[in-house]
């Protein structure tokens, strides 16, 4: 009987070893995916809007996203818009802390989730990125490129600064204009000159088939107002 028990024990161990070889060890639980948000990323608001992040910024120990105000909307006191990384609005990433439209056209979102990857870069499309190291004001003749959600990457020259544009909601002042084309849906797209953030798309005329111009909100005005800097 002792021998029989030994044989059964040996067989059981052998079967266990074979199963381990066939099936392998139990897989480890998948780690939660950390959202990556950079210039050009779309965020989804609790108010139903979808806004493009122009640039990530930092100030006072917190991180922020800068976007177009006509998209972000003016936060309602006590009920700020909540922002999510996904279209189904399940992965919360931040809340609106300020916006202006018309007069100016900007929105600022404070990131409230620590588990985020927030590089100081702009997505150019096709996996390429442009590093952003600082900011500058627009100057006539300056080369500027922007990345639109609809039209992609386009470059041109600044042709005017301190421009006023009349929208249906009212006049927006202090914009700058470039010869780079834009399409509907490009609002909020980051505009940069080399590694320097210059502004973000708020409107335009024409299109990328026949030509046109683009208008931008200068980013330095927004950064100064909220005590922020790009990185």
PDB file of C-alpha atoms in Angstrom:
ATOM      1  CA  UNK A   1       0.000   0.000   0.000  1.00  0.00           C
ATOM      2  CA  UNK A   2       2.834   2.368   0.782  1.00  0.00           C
ATOM      3  CA  UNK A   3       4.302   1.728  -2.664  1.00  0.00           C
ATOM      4  CA  UNK A   4       0.932   2.356  -4.327  1.00  0.00           C
ATOM      5  CA  UNK A   5       0.537   5.699  -2.542  1.00  0.00           C
ATOM      6  CA  UNK A   6       4.066   6.647  -3.605  1.00  0.00           C
ATOM      7  CA  UNK A   7       3.251   5.752  -7.226  1.00  0.00           C
ATOM      8  CA  UNK A   8       0.027   7.803  -7.201  1.00  0.00           C
ATOM      9  CA  UNK A   9       1.859  10.754  -5.701  1.00  0.00           C
ATOM     10  CA  UNK A  10       4.532  10.521  -8.381  1.00  0.00           C
ATOM     11  CA  UNK A  11       1.887  10.369 -11.136  1.00  0.00           C
ATOM     12  CA  UNK A  12       0.048  13.364  -9.769  1.00  0.00           C
ATOM     13  CA  UNK A  13       3.283  15.371  -9.699  1.00  0.00           C
ATOM     14  CA  UNK A  14       4.055  14.344 -13.264  1.00  0.00           C
ATOM     15  CA  UNK A  15       0.591  15.367 -14.486  1.00  0.00           C
ATOM     16  CA  UNK A  16       0.964  18.732 -12.737  1.00  0.00           C
ATOM     17  CA  UNK A  17       4.349  19.277 -14.385  1.00  0.00           C
ATOM     18  CA  UNK A  18       2.923  18.399 -17.847  1.00  0.00           C
ATOM     19  CA  UNK A  19       0.019  20.814 -17.361  1.00  0.00           C
ATOM     20  CA  UNK A  20       2.439  23.540 -16.307  1.00  0.00           C
ATOM     21  CA  UNK A  21       4.475  22.970 -19.464  1.00  0.00           C
ATOM     22  CA  UNK A  22       1.392  23.029 -21.673  1.00  0.00           C
ATOM     23  CA  UNK A  23      -0.401  25.959 -20.083  1.00  0.00           C
ATOM     24  CA  UNK A  24       2.448  27.992 -18.593  1.00  0.00           C
ATOM     25  CA  UNK A  25       2.143  30.053 -15.403  1.00  0.00           C
ATOM     26  CA  UNK A  26      -1.042  31.969 -14.701  1.00  0.00           C
ATOM     27  CA  UNK A  27      -0.870  35.387 -16.419  1.00  0.00           C
ATOM     28  CA  UNK A  28      -0.376  38.427 -14.211  1.00  0.00           C
ATOM     29  CA  UNK A  29      -3.220  40.919 -14.013  1.00  0.00           C
ATOM     30  CA  UNK A  30      -2.883  43.606 -16.687  1.00  0.00           C
ATOM     31  CA  UNK A  31      -1.816  46.988 -15.335  1.00  0.00           C
ATOM     32  CA  UNK A  32      -4.289  49.829 -15.951  1.00  0.00           C
ATOM     33  CA  UNK A  33      -3.415  51.827 -19.054  1.00  0.00           C
ATOM     34  CA  UNK A  34      -2.078  55.295 -18.219  1.00  0.00           C
ATOM     35  CA  UNK A  35      -3.509  57.889 -20.643  1.00  0.00           C
ATOM     36  CA  UNK A  36      -0.984  59.991 -22.539  1.00  0.00           C
ATOM     37  CA  UNK A  37      -2.128  63.563 -23.200  1.00  0.00           C
ATOM     38  CA  UNK A  38      -0.071  65.996 -25.275  1.00  0.00           C
ATOM     39  CA  UNK A  39      -0.654  68.818 -27.723  1.00  0.00           C
ATOM     40  CA  UNK A  40      -3.212  67.619 -30.263  1.00  0.00           C
ATOM     41  CA  UNK A  41      -4.968  65.164 -27.919  1.00  0.00           C
ATOM     42  CA  UNK A  42      -8.779  65.335 -27.799  1.00  0.00           C
ATOM     43  CA  UNK A  43     -10.481  65.600 -24.400  1.00  0.00           C
ATOM     44  CA  UNK A  44     -14.189  64.951 -23.867  1.00  0.00           C
ATOM     45  CA  UNK A  45     -16.248  67.253 -21.655  1.00  0.00           C
ATOM     46  CA  UNK A  46     -19.134  66.400 -19.363  1.00  0.00           C
ATOM     47  CA  UNK A  47     -21.050  69.133 -21.220  1.00  0.00           C
ATOM     48  CA  UNK A  48     -20.861  67.098 -24.433  1.00  0.00           C
ATOM     49  CA  UNK A  49     -18.010  68.982 -26.101  1.00  0.00           C
ATOM     50  CA  UNK A  50     -14.783  67.627 -27.559  1.00  0.00           C
ATOM     51  CA  UNK A  51     -11.761  69.932 -27.281  1.00  0.00           C
ATOM     52  CA  UNK A  52      -8.207  69.645 -28.560  1.00  0.00           C
ATOM     53  CA  UNK A  53      -5.374  70.255 -26.096  1.00  0.00           C
ATOM     54  CA  UNK A  54      -3.061  72.901 -27.535  1.00  0.00           C
ATOM     55  CA  UNK A  55      -0.269  72.663 -24.961  1.00  0.00           C
ATOM     56  CA  UNK A  56       0.404  71.188 -21.560  1.00  0.00           C
ATOM     57  CA  UNK A  57       1.530  73.683 -18.945  1.00  0.00           C
ATOM     58  CA  UNK A  58       2.565  73.779 -15.319  1.00  0.00           C
ATOM     59  CA  UNK A  59       2.149  76.221 -12.446  1.00  0.00           C
ATOM     60  CA  UNK A  60       1.824  76.190  -8.668  1.00  0.00           C
ATOM     61  CA  UNK A  61       2.614  72.491  -8.451  1.00  0.00           C
ATOM     62  CA  UNK A  62      -0.214  71.458 -10.813  1.00  0.00           C
ATOM     63  CA  UNK A  63      -0.422  70.560 -14.487  1.00  0.00           C
ATOM     64  CA  UNK A  64      -2.824  72.156 -16.945  1.00  0.00           C
ATOM     65  CA  UNK A  65      -4.110  71.903 -20.501  1.00  0.00           C
ATOM     66  CA  UNK A  66      -4.642  75.019 -22.603  1.00  0.00           C
ATOM     67  CA  UNK A  67      -7.351  74.930 -25.279  1.00  0.00           C
ATOM     68  CA  UNK A  68      -9.781  77.136 -27.199  1.00  0.00           C
ATOM     69  CA  UNK A  69     -12.396  78.963 -25.138  1.00  0.00           C
ATOM     70  CA  UNK A  70     -15.248  78.686 -27.641  1.00  0.00           C
ATOM     71  CA  UNK A  71     -14.897  74.915 -27.272  1.00  0.00           C
ATOM     72  CA  UNK A  72     -14.254  74.635 -23.527  1.00  0.00           C
ATOM     73  CA  UNK A  73     -16.974  77.099 -22.521  1.00  0.00           C
ATOM     74  CA  UNK A  74     -16.989  79.374 -19.480  1.00  0.00           C
ATOM     75  CA  UNK A  75     -17.076  77.284 -16.267  1.00  0.00           C
ATOM     76  CA  UNK A  76     -20.307  77.624 -14.306  1.00  0.00           C
ATOM     77  CA  UNK A  77     -19.539  78.555 -10.656  1.00  0.00           C
ATOM     78  CA  UNK A  78     -19.928  75.456  -8.499  1.00  0.00           C
ATOM     79  CA  UNK A  79     -20.324  73.119 -11.486  1.00  0.00           C
ATOM     80  CA  UNK A  80     -17.125  73.205 -13.566  1.00  0.00           C
ATOM     81  CA  UNK A  81     -16.929  71.054 -16.673  1.00  0.00           C
ATOM     82  CA  UNK A  82     -15.254  67.696 -16.036  1.00  0.00           C
ATOM     83  CA  UNK A  83     -12.960  66.308 -18.714  1.00  0.00           C
ATOM     84  CA  UNK A  84     -12.284  62.722 -19.761  1.00  0.00           C
ATOM     85  CA  UNK A  85      -9.659  60.939 -21.840  1.00  0.00           C
ATOM     86  CA  UNK A  86     -12.168  58.739 -23.673  1.00  0.00           C
ATOM     87  CA  UNK A  87     -15.282  59.311 -25.760  1.00  0.00           C
ATOM     88  CA  UNK A  88     -17.387  57.165 -23.402  1.00  0.00           C
ATOM     89  CA  UNK A  89     -16.390  59.563 -20.596  1.00  0.00           C
ATOM     90  CA  UNK A  90     -15.199  56.965 -18.093  1.00  0.00           C
ATOM     91  CA  UNK A  91     -11.541  58.015 -17.549  1.00  0.00           C
ATOM     92  CA  UNK A  92     -11.644  61.386 -15.775  1.00  0.00           C
ATOM     93  CA  UNK A  93      -8.572  63.579 -16.223  1.00  0.00           C
ATOM     94  CA  UNK A  94      -9.404  67.142 -15.140  1.00  0.00           C
ATOM     95  CA  UNK A  95     -11.776  70.076 -14.594  1.00  0.00           C
ATOM     96  CA  UNK A  96     -12.142  73.521 -16.182  1.00  0.00           C
ATOM     97  CA  UNK A  97     -10.654  76.342 -14.126  1.00  0.00           C
ATOM     98  CA  UNK A  98     -11.064  79.261 -16.523  1.00  0.00           C
ATOM     99  CA  UNK A  99     -12.243  80.272 -19.979  1.00  0.00           C
ATOM    100  CA  UNK A 100     -13.027  83.344 -22.044  1.00  0.00           C
ATOM    101  CA  UNK A 101     -15.084  83.733 -25.214  1.00  0.00           C
ATOM    102  CA  UNK A 102     -15.689  86.152 -26.822  1.00  0.00           C
ATOM    103  CA  UNK A 103     -13.233  89.040 -26.143  1.00  0.00           C
ATOM    104  CA  UNK A 104     -10.505  86.382 -25.799  1.00  0.00           C
ATOM    105  CA  UNK A 105     -10.674  82.757 -26.861  1.00  0.00           C
ATOM    106  CA  UNK A 106      -9.039  80.396 -24.390  1.00  0.00           C
ATOM    107  CA  UNK A 107      -9.867  77.654 -21.926  1.00  0.00           C
ATOM    108  CA  UNK A 108      -7.709  76.199 -19.145  1.00  0.00           C
ATOM    109  CA  UNK A 109      -8.165  72.721 -17.674  1.00  0.00           C
ATOM    110  CA  UNK A 110      -6.434  71.562 -14.494  1.00  0.00           C
ATOM    111  CA  UNK A 111      -5.426  67.911 -14.508  1.00  0.00           C
ATOM    112  CA  UNK A 112      -6.829  66.218 -11.400  1.00  0.00           C
ATOM    113  CA  UNK A 113      -5.692  62.637 -12.017  1.00  0.00           C
ATOM    114  CA  UNK A 114      -2.174  61.731 -10.952  1.00  0.00           C
ATOM    115  CA  UNK A 115      -1.925  58.657 -13.201  1.00  0.00           C
ATOM    116  CA  UNK A 116      -1.391  60.566 -16.443  1.00  0.00           C
ATOM    117  CA  UNK A 117       1.513  60.810 -18.855  1.00  0.00           C
ATOM    118  CA  UNK A 118       1.747  64.517 -19.751  1.00  0.00           C
ATOM    119  CA  UNK A 119       4.734  65.169 -22.055  1.00  0.00           C
ATOM    120  CA  UNK A 120       5.515  68.711 -23.142  1.00  0.00           C
ATOM    121  CA  UNK A 121       5.214  67.787 -26.799  1.00  0.00           C
ATOM    122  CA  UNK A 122       2.899  68.276 -29.759  1.00  0.00           C
ATOM    123  CA  UNK A 123       1.724  65.342 -31.862  1.00  0.00           C
ATOM    124  CA  UNK A 124       2.487  65.935 -35.552  1.00  0.00           C
ATOM    125  CA  UNK A 125       0.786  62.799 -36.866  1.00  0.00           C
ATOM    126  CA  UNK A 126       2.145  59.399 -37.799  1.00  0.00           C
ATOM    127  CA  UNK A 127       3.759  59.007 -34.386  1.00  0.00           C
ATOM    128  CA  UNK A 128       6.037  62.041 -34.841  1.00  0.00           C
ATOM    129  CA  UNK A 129       6.182  64.719 -32.141  1.00  0.00           C
ATOM    130  CA  UNK A 130       7.570  68.227 -31.740  1.00  0.00           C
ATOM    131  CA  UNK A 131       9.156  69.025 -28.395  1.00  0.00           C
ATOM    132  CA  UNK A 132       8.067  72.317 -26.821  1.00  0.00           C
ATOM    133  CA  UNK A 133      10.557  74.023 -24.535  1.00  0.00           C
ATOM    134  CA  UNK A 134       9.113  77.498 -24.067  1.00  0.00           C
ATOM    135  CA  UNK A 135       6.744  80.124 -25.450  1.00  0.00           C
ATOM    136  CA  UNK A 136       6.973  83.340 -27.436  1.00  0.00           C
ATOM    137  CA  UNK A 137       4.719  86.054 -28.774  1.00  0.00           C
ATOM    138  CA  UNK A 138       3.915  86.236 -32.503  1.00  0.00           C
ATOM    139  CA  UNK A 139       5.926  88.554 -34.778  1.00  0.00           C
ATOM    140  CA  UNK A 140       5.097  89.518 -38.350  1.00  0.00           C
ATOM    141  CA  UNK A 141       7.235  87.452 -40.730  1.00  0.00           C
ATOM    142  CA  UNK A 142       7.773  84.649 -38.215  1.00  0.00           C
ATOM    143  CA  UNK A 143       7.406  81.111 -39.518  1.00  0.00           C
ATOM    144  CA  UNK A 144       4.674  79.222 -37.676  1.00  0.00           C
ATOM    145  CA  UNK A 145       3.262  75.730 -38.020  1.00  0.00           C
ATOM    146  CA  UNK A 146       0.043  74.323 -36.613  1.00  0.00           C
ATOM    147  CA  UNK A 147      -1.492  70.878 -36.309  1.00  0.00           C
ATOM    148  CA  UNK A 148      -5.234  70.687 -36.943  1.00  0.00           C
ATOM    149  CA  UNK A 149      -7.408  67.774 -35.951  1.00  0.00           C
ATOM    150  CA  UNK A 150      -8.966  67.801 -39.441  1.00  0.00           C
ATOM    151  CA  UNK A 151      -6.268  69.111 -41.765  1.00  0.00           C
ATOM    152  CA  UNK A 152      -3.083  67.930 -40.052  1.00  0.00           C
ATOM    153  CA  UNK A 153       0.246  69.785 -40.146  1.00  0.00           C
ATOM    154  CA  UNK A 154       0.541  73.055 -42.084  1.00  0.00           C
ATOM    155  CA  UNK A 155       3.081  75.871 -41.976  1.00  0.00           C
ATOM    156  CA  UNK A 156       3.117  79.504 -43.058  1.00  0.00           C
ATOM    157  CA  UNK A 157       4.172  83.000 -42.041  1.00  0.00           C
ATOM    158  CA  UNK A 158       2.639  85.395 -39.523  1.00  0.00           C
ATOM    159  CA  UNK A 159       1.115  88.264 -41.508  1.00  0.00           C
ATOM    160  CA  UNK A 160      -0.600  90.323 -38.766  1.00  0.00           C
ATOM    161  CA  UNK A 161      -0.789  90.616 -34.981  1.00  0.00           C
ATOM    162  CA  UNK A 162      -3.316  92.225 -32.621  1.00  0.00           C
ATOM    163  CA  UNK A 163      -6.145  91.359 -35.009  1.00  0.00           C
ATOM    164  CA  UNK A 164      -9.851  91.574 -34.118  1.00  0.00           C
ATOM    165  CA  UNK A 165     -12.186  88.937 -35.592  1.00  0.00           C
ATOM    166  CA  UNK A 166     -15.974  89.143 -35.389  1.00  0.00           C
ATOM    167  CA  UNK A 167     -17.634  85.838 -34.587  1.00  0.00           C
ATOM    168  CA  UNK A 168     -21.386  85.251 -34.257  1.00  0.00           C
ATOM    169  CA  UNK A 169     -20.990  85.350 -30.464  1.00  0.00           C
ATOM    170  CA  UNK A 170     -19.029  88.624 -30.497  1.00  0.00           C
ATOM    171  CA  UNK A 171     -15.632  90.130 -31.267  1.00  0.00           C
ATOM    172  CA  UNK A 172     -12.369  88.468 -30.204  1.00  0.00           C
ATOM    173  CA  UNK A 173      -9.378  90.798 -29.887  1.00  0.00           C
ATOM    174  CA  UNK A 174      -5.606  90.382 -29.886  1.00  0.00           C
ATOM    175  CA  UNK A 175      -5.414  87.458 -32.306  1.00  0.00           C
ATOM    176  CA  UNK A 176      -2.687  86.874 -34.886  1.00  0.00           C
ATOM    177  CA  UNK A 177      -2.986  85.625 -38.464  1.00  0.00           C
ATOM    178  CA  UNK A 178      -0.863  83.352 -40.640  1.00  0.00           C
ATOM    179  CA  UNK A 179      -0.830  82.111 -44.224  1.00  0.00           C
ATOM    180  CA  UNK A 180      -1.147  78.471 -43.101  1.00  0.00           C
ATOM    181  CA  UNK A 181      -4.449  76.920 -44.159  1.00  0.00           C
ATOM    182  CA  UNK A 182      -7.017  75.412 -41.826  1.00  0.00           C
ATOM    183  CA  UNK A 183     -10.238  73.386 -41.980  1.00  0.00           C
ATOM    184  CA  UNK A 184     -13.394  73.124 -39.895  1.00  0.00           C
ATOM    185  CA  UNK A 185     -12.610  71.093 -36.764  1.00  0.00           C
ATOM    186  CA  UNK A 186      -9.041  72.382 -36.380  1.00  0.00           C
ATOM    187  CA  UNK A 187      -9.882  74.681 -33.426  1.00  0.00           C
ATOM    188  CA  UNK A 188      -7.512  74.339 -30.500  1.00  0.00           C
ATOM    189  CA  UNK A 189      -4.730  72.968 -32.670  1.00  0.00           C
ATOM    190  CA  UNK A 190      -1.280  73.973 -31.362  1.00  0.00           C
ATOM    191  CA  UNK A 191       0.770  76.550 -33.284  1.00  0.00           C
ATOM    192  CA  UNK A 192       4.512  76.696 -32.769  1.00  0.00           C
ATOM    193  CA  UNK A 193       7.710  78.140 -34.153  1.00  0.00           C
ATOM    194  CA  UNK A 194      10.498  75.618 -33.770  1.00  0.00           C
ATOM    195  CA  UNK A 195      10.388  74.470 -30.146  1.00  0.00           C
ATOM    196  CA  UNK A 196       8.442  77.533 -28.965  1.00  0.00           C
ATOM    197  CA  UNK A 197       4.684  77.588 -28.398  1.00  0.00           C
ATOM    198  CA  UNK A 198       3.094  80.605 -30.106  1.00  0.00           C
ATOM    199  CA  UNK A 199      -0.671  80.080 -29.996  1.00  0.00           C
ATOM    200  CA  UNK A 200      -3.568  77.874 -30.996  1.00  0.00           C
ATOM    201  CA  UNK A 201      -6.130  77.839 -33.786  1.00  0.00           C
ATOM    202  CA  UNK A 202      -9.428  79.652 -33.129  1.00  0.00           C
ATOM    203  CA  UNK A 203     -10.689  80.269 -36.655  1.00  0.00           C
ATOM    204  CA  UNK A 204      -9.879  80.757 -40.296  1.00  0.00           C
ATOM    205  CA  UNK A 205     -11.117  81.461 -43.791  1.00  0.00           C
ATOM    206  CA  UNK A 206     -10.742  79.471 -46.977  1.00  0.00           C
ATOM    207  CA  UNK A 207      -9.566  75.871 -46.871  1.00  0.00           C
ATOM    208  CA  UNK A 208      -6.542  73.708 -47.604  1.00  0.00           C
ATOM    209  CA  UNK A 209      -7.671  72.945 -51.158  1.00  0.00           C
ATOM    210  CA  UNK A 210      -7.951  76.528 -52.409  1.00  0.00           C
ATOM    211  CA  UNK A 211      -5.867  78.337 -49.762  1.00  0.00           C
ATOM    212  CA  UNK A 212      -6.800  80.567 -46.867  1.00  0.00           C
ATOM    213  CA  UNK A 213      -5.622  82.079 -43.608  1.00  0.00           C
ATOM    214  CA  UNK A 214      -5.762  81.042 -39.962  1.00  0.00           C
ATOM    215  CA  UNK A 215      -6.346  83.075 -36.802  1.00  0.00           C
ATOM    216  CA  UNK A 216      -4.807  82.147 -33.454  1.00  0.00           C
ATOM    217  CA  UNK A 217      -5.078  83.064 -29.808  1.00  0.00           C
ATOM    218  CA  UNK A 218      -1.552  83.973 -28.553  1.00  0.00           C
ATOM    219  CA  UNK A 219      -0.604  81.486 -25.855  1.00  0.00           C
ATOM    220  CA  UNK A 220       1.632  83.874 -23.869  1.00  0.00           C
ATOM    221  CA  UNK A 221      -1.429  85.924 -22.855  1.00  0.00           C
ATOM    222  CA  UNK A 222      -3.115  82.847 -21.391  1.00  0.00           C
ATOM    223  CA  UNK A 223       0.011  81.616 -19.620  1.00  0.00           C
ATOM    224  CA  UNK A 224       0.609  85.023 -18.023  1.00  0.00           C
ATOM    225  CA  UNK A 225      -2.987  85.324 -16.851  1.00  0.00           C
ATOM    226  CA  UNK A 226      -2.896  81.982 -15.034  1.00  0.00           C
ATOM    227  CA  UNK A 227       0.761  82.028 -13.946  1.00  0.00           C
ATOM    228  CA  UNK A 228       1.662  79.042 -16.124  1.00  0.00           C
ATOM    229  CA  UNK A 229       4.547  77.990 -18.327  1.00  0.00           C
ATOM    230  CA  UNK A 230       4.872  75.348 -21.017  1.00  0.00           C
ATOM    231  CA  UNK A 231       7.597  72.736 -20.673  1.00  0.00           C
TER     232      UNK A 231
END
